[in-house]
Coordinates of C-alpha atoms and ligand atoms in Angstrom, one line a residue:
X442 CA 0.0 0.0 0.0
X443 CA 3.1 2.5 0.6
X444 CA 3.1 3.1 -3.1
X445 CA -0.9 3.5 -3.3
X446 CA -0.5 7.2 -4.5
X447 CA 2.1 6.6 -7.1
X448 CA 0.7 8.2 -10.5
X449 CA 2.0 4.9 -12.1
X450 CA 1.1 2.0 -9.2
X451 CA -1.4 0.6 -11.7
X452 CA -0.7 -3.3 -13.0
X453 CA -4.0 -4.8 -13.3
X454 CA -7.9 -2.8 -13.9
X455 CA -10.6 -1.9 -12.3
X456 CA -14.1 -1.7 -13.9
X457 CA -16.9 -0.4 -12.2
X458 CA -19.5 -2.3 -13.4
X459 CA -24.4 -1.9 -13.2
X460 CA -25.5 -5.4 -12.6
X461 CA -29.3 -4.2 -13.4
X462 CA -31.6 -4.2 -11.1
X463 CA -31.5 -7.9 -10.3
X464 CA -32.8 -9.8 -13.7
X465 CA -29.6 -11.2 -15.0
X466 CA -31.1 -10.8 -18.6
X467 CA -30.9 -7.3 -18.1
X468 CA -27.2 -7.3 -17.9
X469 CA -25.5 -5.3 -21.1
X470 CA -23.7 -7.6 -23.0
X471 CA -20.5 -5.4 -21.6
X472 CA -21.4 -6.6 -18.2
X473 CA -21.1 -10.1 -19.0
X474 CA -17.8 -9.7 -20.7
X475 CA -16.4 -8.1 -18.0
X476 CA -18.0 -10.3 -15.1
X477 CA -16.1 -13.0 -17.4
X478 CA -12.9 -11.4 -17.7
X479 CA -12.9 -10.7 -13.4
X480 CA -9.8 -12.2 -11.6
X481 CA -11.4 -10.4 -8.7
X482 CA -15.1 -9.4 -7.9
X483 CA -16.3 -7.0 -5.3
X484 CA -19.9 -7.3 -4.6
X485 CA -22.2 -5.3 -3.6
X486 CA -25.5 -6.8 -1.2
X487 CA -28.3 -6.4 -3.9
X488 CA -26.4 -8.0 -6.8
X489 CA -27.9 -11.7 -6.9
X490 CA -26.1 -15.1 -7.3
X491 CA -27.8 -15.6 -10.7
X492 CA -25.4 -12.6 -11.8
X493 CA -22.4 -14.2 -10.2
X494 CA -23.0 -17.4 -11.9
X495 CA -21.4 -15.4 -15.2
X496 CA -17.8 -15.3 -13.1
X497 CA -15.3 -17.7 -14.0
X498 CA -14.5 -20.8 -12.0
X499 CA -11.7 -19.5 -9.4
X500 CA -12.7 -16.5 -9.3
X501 CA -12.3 -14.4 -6.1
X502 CA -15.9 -13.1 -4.8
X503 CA -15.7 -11.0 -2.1
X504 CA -19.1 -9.7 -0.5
X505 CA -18.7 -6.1 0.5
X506 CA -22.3 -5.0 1.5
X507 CA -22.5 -2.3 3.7
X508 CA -26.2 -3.4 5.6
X509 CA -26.3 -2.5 8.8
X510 CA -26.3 1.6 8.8
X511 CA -22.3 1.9 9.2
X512 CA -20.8 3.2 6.1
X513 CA -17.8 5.4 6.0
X514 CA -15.6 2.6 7.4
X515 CA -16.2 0.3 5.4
X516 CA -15.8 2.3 2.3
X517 CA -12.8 3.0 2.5
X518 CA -12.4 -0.7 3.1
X519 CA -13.8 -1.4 -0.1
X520 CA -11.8 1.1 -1.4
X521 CA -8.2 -0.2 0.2
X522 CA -9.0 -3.2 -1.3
X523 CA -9.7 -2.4 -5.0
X524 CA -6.5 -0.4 -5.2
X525 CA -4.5 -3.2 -3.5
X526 CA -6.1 -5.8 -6.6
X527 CA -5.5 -3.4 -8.9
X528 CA -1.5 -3.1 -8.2
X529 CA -0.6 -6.9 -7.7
X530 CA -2.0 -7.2 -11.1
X531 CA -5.9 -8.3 -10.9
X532 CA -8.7 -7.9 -13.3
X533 CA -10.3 -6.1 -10.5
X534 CA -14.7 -5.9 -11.2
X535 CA -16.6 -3.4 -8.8
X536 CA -20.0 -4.6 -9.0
X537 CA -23.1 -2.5 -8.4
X538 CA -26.5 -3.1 -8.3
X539 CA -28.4 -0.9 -11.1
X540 CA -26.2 1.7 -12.6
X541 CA -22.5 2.3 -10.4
X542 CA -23.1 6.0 -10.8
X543 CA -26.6 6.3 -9.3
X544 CA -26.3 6.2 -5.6
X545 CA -24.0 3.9 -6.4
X546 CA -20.8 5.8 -4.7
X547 CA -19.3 5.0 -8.1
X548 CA -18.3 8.3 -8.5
X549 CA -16.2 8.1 -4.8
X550 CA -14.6 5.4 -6.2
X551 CA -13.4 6.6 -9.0
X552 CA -11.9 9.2 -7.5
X553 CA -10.1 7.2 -5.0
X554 CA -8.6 5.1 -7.6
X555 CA -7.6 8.0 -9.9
X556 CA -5.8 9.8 -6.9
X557 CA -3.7 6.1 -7.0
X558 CA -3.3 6.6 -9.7
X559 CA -5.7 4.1 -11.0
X560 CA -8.3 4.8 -14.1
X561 CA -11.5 2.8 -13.8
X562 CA -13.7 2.1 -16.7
X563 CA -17.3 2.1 -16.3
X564 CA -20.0 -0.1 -17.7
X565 CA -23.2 1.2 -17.2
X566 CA -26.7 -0.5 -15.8
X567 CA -30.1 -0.1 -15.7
X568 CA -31.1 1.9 -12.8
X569 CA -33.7 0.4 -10.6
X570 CA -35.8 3.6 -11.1
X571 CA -36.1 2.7 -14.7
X572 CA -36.7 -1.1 -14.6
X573 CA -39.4 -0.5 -11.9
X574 CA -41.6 1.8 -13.4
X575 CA -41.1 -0.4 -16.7
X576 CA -42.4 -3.3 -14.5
X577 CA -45.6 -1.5 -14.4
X578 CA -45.7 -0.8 -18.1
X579 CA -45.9 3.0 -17.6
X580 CA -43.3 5.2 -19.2
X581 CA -40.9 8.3 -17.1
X582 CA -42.2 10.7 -19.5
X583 CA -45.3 11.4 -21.1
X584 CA -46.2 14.4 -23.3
X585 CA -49.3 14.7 -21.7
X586 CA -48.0 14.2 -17.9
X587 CA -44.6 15.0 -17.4
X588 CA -41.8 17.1 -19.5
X589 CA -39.1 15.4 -17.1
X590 CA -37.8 13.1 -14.6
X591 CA -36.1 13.8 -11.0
X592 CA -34.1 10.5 -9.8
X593 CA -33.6 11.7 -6.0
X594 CA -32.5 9.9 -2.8
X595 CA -35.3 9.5 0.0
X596 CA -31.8 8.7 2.4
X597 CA -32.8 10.4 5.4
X598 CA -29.9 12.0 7.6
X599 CA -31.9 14.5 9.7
X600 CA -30.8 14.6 13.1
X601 CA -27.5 13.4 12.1
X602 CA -23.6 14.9 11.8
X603 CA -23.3 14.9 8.7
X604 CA -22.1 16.7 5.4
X605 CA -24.9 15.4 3.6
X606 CA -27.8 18.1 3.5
X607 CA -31.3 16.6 4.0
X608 CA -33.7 16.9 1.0
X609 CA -35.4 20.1 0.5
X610 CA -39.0 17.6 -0.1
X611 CA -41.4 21.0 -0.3
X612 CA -39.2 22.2 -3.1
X613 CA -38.7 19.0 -4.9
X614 CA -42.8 19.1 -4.6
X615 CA -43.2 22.6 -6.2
X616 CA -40.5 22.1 -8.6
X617 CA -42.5 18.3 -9.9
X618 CA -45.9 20.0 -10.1
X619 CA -44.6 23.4 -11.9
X620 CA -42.3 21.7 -14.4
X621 CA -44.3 18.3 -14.9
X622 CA -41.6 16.1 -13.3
X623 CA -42.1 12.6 -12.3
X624 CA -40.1 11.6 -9.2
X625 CA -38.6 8.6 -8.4
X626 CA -37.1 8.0 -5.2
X627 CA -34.4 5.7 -4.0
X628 CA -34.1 4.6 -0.3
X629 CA -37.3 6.1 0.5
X630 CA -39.7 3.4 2.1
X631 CA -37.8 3.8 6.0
X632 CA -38.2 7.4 5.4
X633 CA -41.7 7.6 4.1
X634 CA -43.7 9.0 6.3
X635 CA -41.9 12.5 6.2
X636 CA -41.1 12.2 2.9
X637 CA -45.3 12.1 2.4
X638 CA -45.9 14.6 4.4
X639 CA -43.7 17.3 3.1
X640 CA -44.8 16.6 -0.3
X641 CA -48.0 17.2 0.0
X642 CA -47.1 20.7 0.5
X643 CA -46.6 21.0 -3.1
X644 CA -48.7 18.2 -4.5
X645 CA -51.9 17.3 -4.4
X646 CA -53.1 14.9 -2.1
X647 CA -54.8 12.0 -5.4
X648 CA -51.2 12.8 -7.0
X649 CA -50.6 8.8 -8.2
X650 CA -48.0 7.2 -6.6
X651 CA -46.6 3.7 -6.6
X652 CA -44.5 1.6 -4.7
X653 CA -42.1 -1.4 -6.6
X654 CA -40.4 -3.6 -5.1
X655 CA -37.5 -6.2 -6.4
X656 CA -38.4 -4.9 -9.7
X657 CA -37.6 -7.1 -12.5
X658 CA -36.9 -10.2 -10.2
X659 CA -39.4 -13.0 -9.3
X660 CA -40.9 -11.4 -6.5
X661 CA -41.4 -8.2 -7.7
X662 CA -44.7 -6.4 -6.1
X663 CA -46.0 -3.2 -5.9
X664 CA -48.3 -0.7 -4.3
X665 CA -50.2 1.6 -6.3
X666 CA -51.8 4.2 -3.8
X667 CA -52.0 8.6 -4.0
X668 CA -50.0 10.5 -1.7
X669 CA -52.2 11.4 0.5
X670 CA -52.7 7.2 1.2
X671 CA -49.3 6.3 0.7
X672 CA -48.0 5.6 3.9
X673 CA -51.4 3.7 5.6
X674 CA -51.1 1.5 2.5
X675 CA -47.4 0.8 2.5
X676 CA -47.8 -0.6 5.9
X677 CA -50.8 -2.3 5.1
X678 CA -49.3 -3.9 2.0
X679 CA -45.7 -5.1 4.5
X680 CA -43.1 -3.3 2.0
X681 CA -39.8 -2.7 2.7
X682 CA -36.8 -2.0 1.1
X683 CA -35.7 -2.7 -2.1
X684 CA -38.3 -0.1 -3.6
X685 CA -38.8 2.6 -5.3
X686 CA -41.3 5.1 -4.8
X687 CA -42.5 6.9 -7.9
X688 CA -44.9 10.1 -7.6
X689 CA -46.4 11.9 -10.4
X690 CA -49.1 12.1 -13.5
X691 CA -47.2 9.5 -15.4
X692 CA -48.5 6.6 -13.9
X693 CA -52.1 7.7 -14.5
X694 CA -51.6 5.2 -17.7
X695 CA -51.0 2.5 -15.4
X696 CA -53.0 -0.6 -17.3
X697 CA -57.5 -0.1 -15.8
X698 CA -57.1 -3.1 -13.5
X699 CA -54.3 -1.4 -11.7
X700 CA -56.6 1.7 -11.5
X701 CA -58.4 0.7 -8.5
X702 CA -57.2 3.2 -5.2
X703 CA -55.0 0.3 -3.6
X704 CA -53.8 -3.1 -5.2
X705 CA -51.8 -5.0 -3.2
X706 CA -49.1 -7.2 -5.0
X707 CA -48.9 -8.7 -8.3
Ligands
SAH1650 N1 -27.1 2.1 -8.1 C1 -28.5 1.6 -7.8 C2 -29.1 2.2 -6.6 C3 -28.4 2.0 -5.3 S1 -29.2 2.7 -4.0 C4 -29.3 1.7 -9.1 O1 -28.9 2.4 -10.0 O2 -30.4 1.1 -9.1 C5 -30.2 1.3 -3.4 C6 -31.6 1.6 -3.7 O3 -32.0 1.3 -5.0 C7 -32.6 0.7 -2.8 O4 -32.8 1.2 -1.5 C8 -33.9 0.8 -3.7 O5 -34.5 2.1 -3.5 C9 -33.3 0.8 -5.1 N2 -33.3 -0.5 -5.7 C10 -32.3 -1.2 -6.1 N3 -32.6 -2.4 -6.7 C11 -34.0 -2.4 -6.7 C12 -35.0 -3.3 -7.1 N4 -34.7 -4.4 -7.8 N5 -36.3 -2.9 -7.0 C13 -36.6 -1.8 -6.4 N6 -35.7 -0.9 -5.9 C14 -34.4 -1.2 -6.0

């Protein structure tokens, strides 16, 4: 490690690799190459055995979830230990569940590496924002409902010390209903209730909203509810995380047998 911020300590690669949002057929053929190619794999928690099955035999898997709330450590753990491949000469694969530069950290990481003097590639995924609001056969955009799309983190960190500033939610509201923007929100279900709450200071209360969860694998289910229901029928409906919460006009083209005010599961 003493040489770790040598411009020239690179041997082997890294490649920050999307492993979808859990479907192994919705890996880019890119993915798959590079999942072959892997001496070494770093893996995060929501990437699924059926997606490992592409590694080669004797490949080194290490599992470097960070469930259980403590993160800083261990990212620079994970960090440590891609540069370390890296220079005694792996094929070094970083992979992320949906896209690795969507609340991925991707982007930390590649700026660890490069001050090591390390250039990752990336290989893009599909984003689990995308793939769930696929799931229900509705599109992001609509002419008719919305002119844009805001991808935001529901992570809350009130309360905490923290560098992260917590989400302006009234804003985000105003900003959805003035410019036509669907919102989809990542990491949202623990935080829901607030997250409701100030949102319906900008949008109205039969806004649609819907809830996926595991999108695009087998037990995929959703919630499709308003915002001014969305939390009662959450915790009616048992959902927790993996899930995306989507919120706007768009999914007013959801299919008529999903039209009814609450359906529970698929
Ligand atoms: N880089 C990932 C997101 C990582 S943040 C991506 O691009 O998809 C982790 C959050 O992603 C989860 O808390 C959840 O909100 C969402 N997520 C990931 N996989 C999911 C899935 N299969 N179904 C629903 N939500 C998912």
């Amino acid at each position: 490690m003493s040489d770790s911020m040598n411009a020239s300590s690179q041997r082997g690669s890294c490649t920050l690799v999307g492993a979808g949002p859990g479907d192994p057929e919705l890996l880019t053929l890119k993915a798959v190459k590079a999942i072959q190619a892997a001496t070494v794999l770093l893996v995060d928690d929501l990437v699924g055995d059926d997606i490992l099955a592409y590694a080669r035999p004797g490949a080194r898997i290490v599992h470097v979830g960070k469930r259980g709330g403590c993160r800083s450590t261990p990212q620079a753990f994970i960090e440590r230990l891609m540069i370390s491949a890296v220079q005694e000469g792996e094929t070094v694969v970083r992979l992320k569940g949906g896209d690795p530069f969507i609340f991925g950290r991707g982007g930390e990481e590649v700026e660890h590496l490069r001050a090591a003097g390390i250039e990752a590639r990336v290989v893009n995924g599909i984003t689990a924002g995308l793939a769930a609001v696929s799931a229900l056969g509705v599109p992001l955009t609509h002419r008719d409902h919305a002119q844009g799309v805001l991808f935001v983190t529901g992570h809350a960190k009130t309360g905490e010390a923290s560098s992260e500033r917590a989400t302006d939610w009234r804003q985000l509201a105003a900003t959805a209903r003035d410019a036509r923007l669907t919102l989809v929100i990542y990491m949202g279900v623990t935080g829901v209730a607030h997250i409701q709450d100030e949102l319906l200071h900008g949008l109205a209360g039969e806004t649609p909203v819907a809830v996926i969860q595991h999108a695009s694998l087998p037990q995929q289910r959703h919630v499709a509810t308003t915002l001014a229901r969305l939390r009662t029928d959450l915790a009616a409906a048992g959902m927790a995380s993996p899930a995306i919460i989507v919120v706007g006009d768009v999914l007013r083209g959801m299919a008529a047998a999903e039209a009814s005010p609450t359906r529970f599961g698929t």
